[in-house]
XYZ file of N, CA and C in Angstrom:
252
model
N -14.237 -10.176 -27.831
C -14.206 -11.169 -26.742
C -13.353 -10.715 -25.606
N -12.129 -10.214 -25.810
C -11.364 -9.748 -24.740
C -11.960 -8.576 -24.071
N -12.680 -7.722 -24.821
C -13.301 -6.583 -24.142
C -14.403 -6.973 -23.257
N -15.068 -7.999 -23.521
C -16.175 -8.521 -22.660
C -15.544 -9.083 -21.388
N -14.419 -9.730 -21.543
C -13.772 -10.324 -20.372
C -13.276 -9.198 -19.421
N -12.736 -8.212 -20.040
C -12.179 -7.142 -19.171
C -13.393 -6.394 -18.470
N -14.400 -6.209 -19.140
C -15.693 -5.652 -18.428
C -16.141 -6.380 -17.376
N -16.137 -7.705 -17.573
C -16.454 -8.725 -16.441
C -15.491 -8.494 -15.258
N -14.214 -8.494 -15.519
C -13.196 -8.411 -14.455
C -13.483 -7.002 -13.782
N -13.768 -5.894 -14.457
C -13.928 -4.649 -13.875
C -15.147 -4.613 -12.978
N -16.175 -5.457 -13.214
C -17.270 -5.501 -12.428
C -17.340 -6.352 -11.234
N -16.249 -6.971 -10.900
C -16.062 -7.788 -9.736
C -16.382 -7.121 -8.507
N -17.166 -7.744 -7.628
C -17.479 -7.183 -6.311
C -16.381 -7.512 -5.336
N -15.568 -6.528 -4.885
C -14.505 -6.653 -4.055
C -14.854 -6.518 -2.507
N -16.204 -6.298 -2.322
C -16.668 -6.060 -0.910
C -16.381 -7.331 0.003
N -16.733 -8.603 -0.419
C -16.455 -9.686 0.344
C -14.930 -9.819 0.762
N -14.039 -9.481 -0.213
C -12.518 -9.548 0.004
C -12.274 -8.543 1.051
N -12.778 -7.223 1.003
C -12.440 -6.303 1.904
C -13.087 -6.613 3.239
N -14.174 -7.101 3.290
C -14.759 -7.556 4.518
C -13.873 -8.686 5.185
N -13.403 -9.682 4.467
C -12.554 -10.637 4.981
C -11.233 -10.105 5.583
N -10.728 -9.116 4.926
C -9.474 -8.400 5.511
C -9.869 -7.694 6.845
N -10.998 -7.153 6.821
C -11.415 -6.410 8.143
C -11.559 -7.520 9.256
N -12.145 -8.575 8.877
C -12.549 -9.566 9.946
C -11.439 -10.489 10.474
N -10.379 -10.578 9.665
C -9.289 -11.535 9.901
C -7.998 -10.737 9.922
N -7.377 -10.520 11.082
C -6.116 -9.860 11.280
C -5.022 -10.683 10.529
N -5.063 -11.962 10.543
C -3.898 -12.772 9.919
C -4.016 -12.489 8.447
N -5.211 -12.561 7.800
C -5.308 -12.307 6.457
C -4.809 -10.918 6.081
N -5.236 -9.929 6.822
C -4.834 -8.503 6.562
C -3.323 -8.482 6.512
N -2.617 -9.227 7.624
C -1.217 -9.012 7.674
C -0.524 -9.626 6.472
N -1.070 -10.715 6.054
C -0.506 -11.460 4.883
C -0.762 -10.509 3.562
N -1.802 -9.915 3.497
C -2.015 -9.067 2.315
C -1.028 -7.825 2.325
N -0.709 -7.339 3.570
C 0.259 -6.215 3.617
C 1.603 -6.657 3.363
N 1.958 -7.905 3.882
C 3.296 -8.478 3.588
C 3.453 -8.767 2.031
N 2.485 -9.103 1.331
C 2.503 -9.267 -0.054
C 2.756 -8.080 -0.737
N 2.036 -6.958 -0.339
C 2.143 -5.603 -1.002
C 3.535 -5.123 -0.757
N 3.998 -5.334 0.421
C 5.373 -4.782 0.719
C 6.486 -5.511 -0.009
N 6.274 -6.761 -0.178
C 7.226 -7.544 -0.959
C 7.210 -7.160 -2.461
N 6.016 -6.750 -2.948
C 5.944 -6.318 -4.370
C 6.612 -4.932 -4.467
N 6.416 -4.083 -3.552
C 7.000 -2.753 -3.428
C 8.466 -2.737 -3.423
N 8.957 -3.653 -2.548
C 10.555 -3.695 -2.369
C 11.199 -4.491 -3.485
N 10.502 -5.223 -4.395
C 11.286 -5.833 -5.448
C 10.874 -5.197 -6.906
N 9.991 -4.343 -6.975
C 9.638 -3.823 -8.302
C 9.504 -2.262 -8.229
N 10.425 -1.562 -8.752
C 10.384 -0.011 -8.653
C 9.039 0.622 -9.271
N 8.525 -0.078 -10.353
C 7.256 0.320 -10.849
C 6.118 0.219 -9.883
N 6.048 -0.795 -9.173
C 5.027 -1.050 -8.173
C 5.173 -0.067 -7.102
N 6.465 0.216 -6.637
C 6.627 1.244 -5.729
C 6.173 2.513 -5.961
N 6.431 3.024 -7.217
C 5.922 4.278 -7.701
C 4.462 4.357 -7.630
N 3.727 3.323 -8.161
C 2.309 3.244 -8.194
C 1.765 3.334 -6.777
N 2.349 2.499 -5.898
C 1.797 2.508 -4.509
C 1.959 3.873 -3.857
N 3.170 4.533 -4.015
C 3.503 5.804 -3.508
C 2.509 6.818 -4.066
N 2.306 6.870 -5.280
C 1.285 7.752 -5.970
C -0.277 7.469 -5.390
N -0.534 6.226 -5.173
C -1.833 5.984 -4.646
C -1.996 6.512 -3.212
N -0.903 6.299 -2.349
C -0.968 6.740 -1.157
C -0.974 8.294 -1.021
N -0.193 9.017 -1.915
C -0.233 10.450 -1.995
C -1.596 10.975 -2.237
N -2.215 10.420 -3.359
C -3.482 10.934 -3.808
C -4.845 10.499 -2.940
N -4.776 9.281 -2.494
C -5.994 8.758 -1.765
C -5.921 8.602 -0.279
N -4.705 8.586 0.314
C -4.492 8.453 1.708
C -3.675 9.513 2.205
N -4.060 10.787 2.288
C -3.122 11.821 2.411
C -2.719 11.849 3.868
N -3.519 11.386 4.742
C -3.002 11.221 6.286
C -1.781 10.405 6.417
N -1.883 9.259 5.691
C -0.768 8.306 5.713
C 0.531 8.938 5.032
N 0.215 9.600 4.010
C 1.331 10.366 3.176
C 1.954 11.357 4.106
N 1.200 12.194 4.872
C 1.733 13.135 5.775
C 2.652 12.436 6.801
N 2.188 11.418 7.356
C 2.878 10.638 8.372
C 4.363 10.049 7.888
N 4.242 9.646 6.695
C 5.456 9.037 6.088
C 6.526 10.194 5.750
N 5.924 11.339 5.271
C 6.861 12.437 5.126
C 7.342 13.044 6.382
N 6.465 12.999 7.422
C 7.066 13.507 8.751
C 8.139 12.531 9.345
N 7.916 11.246 9.053
C 9.015 10.251 9.529
C 10.310 10.454 8.798
N 10.075 10.788 7.493
C 11.328 10.961 6.548
C 12.061 12.189 7.005
N 11.290 13.198 7.196
C 11.949 14.454 7.760
C 12.674 14.338 8.973
N 12.026 13.631 9.902
C 12.616 13.396 11.279
C 13.907 12.598 11.082
N 13.905 11.533 10.241
C 15.176 10.764 10.086
C 16.293 11.612 9.436
N 15.941 12.462 8.491
C 16.895 13.345 7.852
C 17.598 14.334 8.916
N 16.702 14.898 9.801
C 17.104 15.865 10.790
C 18.003 15.191 11.856
N 17.857 13.825 12.012
C 18.763 13.042 12.901
C 20.072 12.571 12.230
N 20.113 12.948 10.951
C 21.314 12.594 10.254
C 21.405 11.167 9.818
N 20.167 10.534 9.817
C 20.107 9.100 9.271
C 20.912 8.181 10.240
N 20.974 8.551 11.453
C 21.705 7.564 12.386
C 20.861 6.376 12.595
N 21.470 5.277 12.961
C 20.749 4.057 13.377
C 19.815 4.305 14.591
N 18.767 3.649 14.677
C 17.734 3.897 15.736
C 18.510 3.683 17.160
N 19.487 2.904 17.209
C 20.115 2.684 18.480
C 20.908 3.893 18.952
N 21.186 4.928 18.031
C 22.063 6.018 18.309
C 21.297 7.245 18.230
N 20.144 7.375 17.604
C 19.368 8.491 17.452
C 18.644 8.899 18.728
N 18.071 10.102 18.689
C 17.340 10.605 19.827
C 15.885 10.155 19.580
N 15.202 9.518 20.491
C 13.802 9.128 20.368
C 12.906 9.955 21.036
């Protein structure tokens, strides 16, 4: 019985959800806020999201690494004191 429920859950069509996120900026912003809250409060989720970004969104991953590298080169000074 549980296997049947899992198969049904895996076959859910997420396309309407994705389309709604594309069509409604407020909904997209709320979804991002939810994900960021999950990442900031649960180290396991943070690692999973980081791995997903690294594997599937390599352009975003490279941008994050570039920002991190730039921050380290500036000595981690606050943005008010760093060179922009």
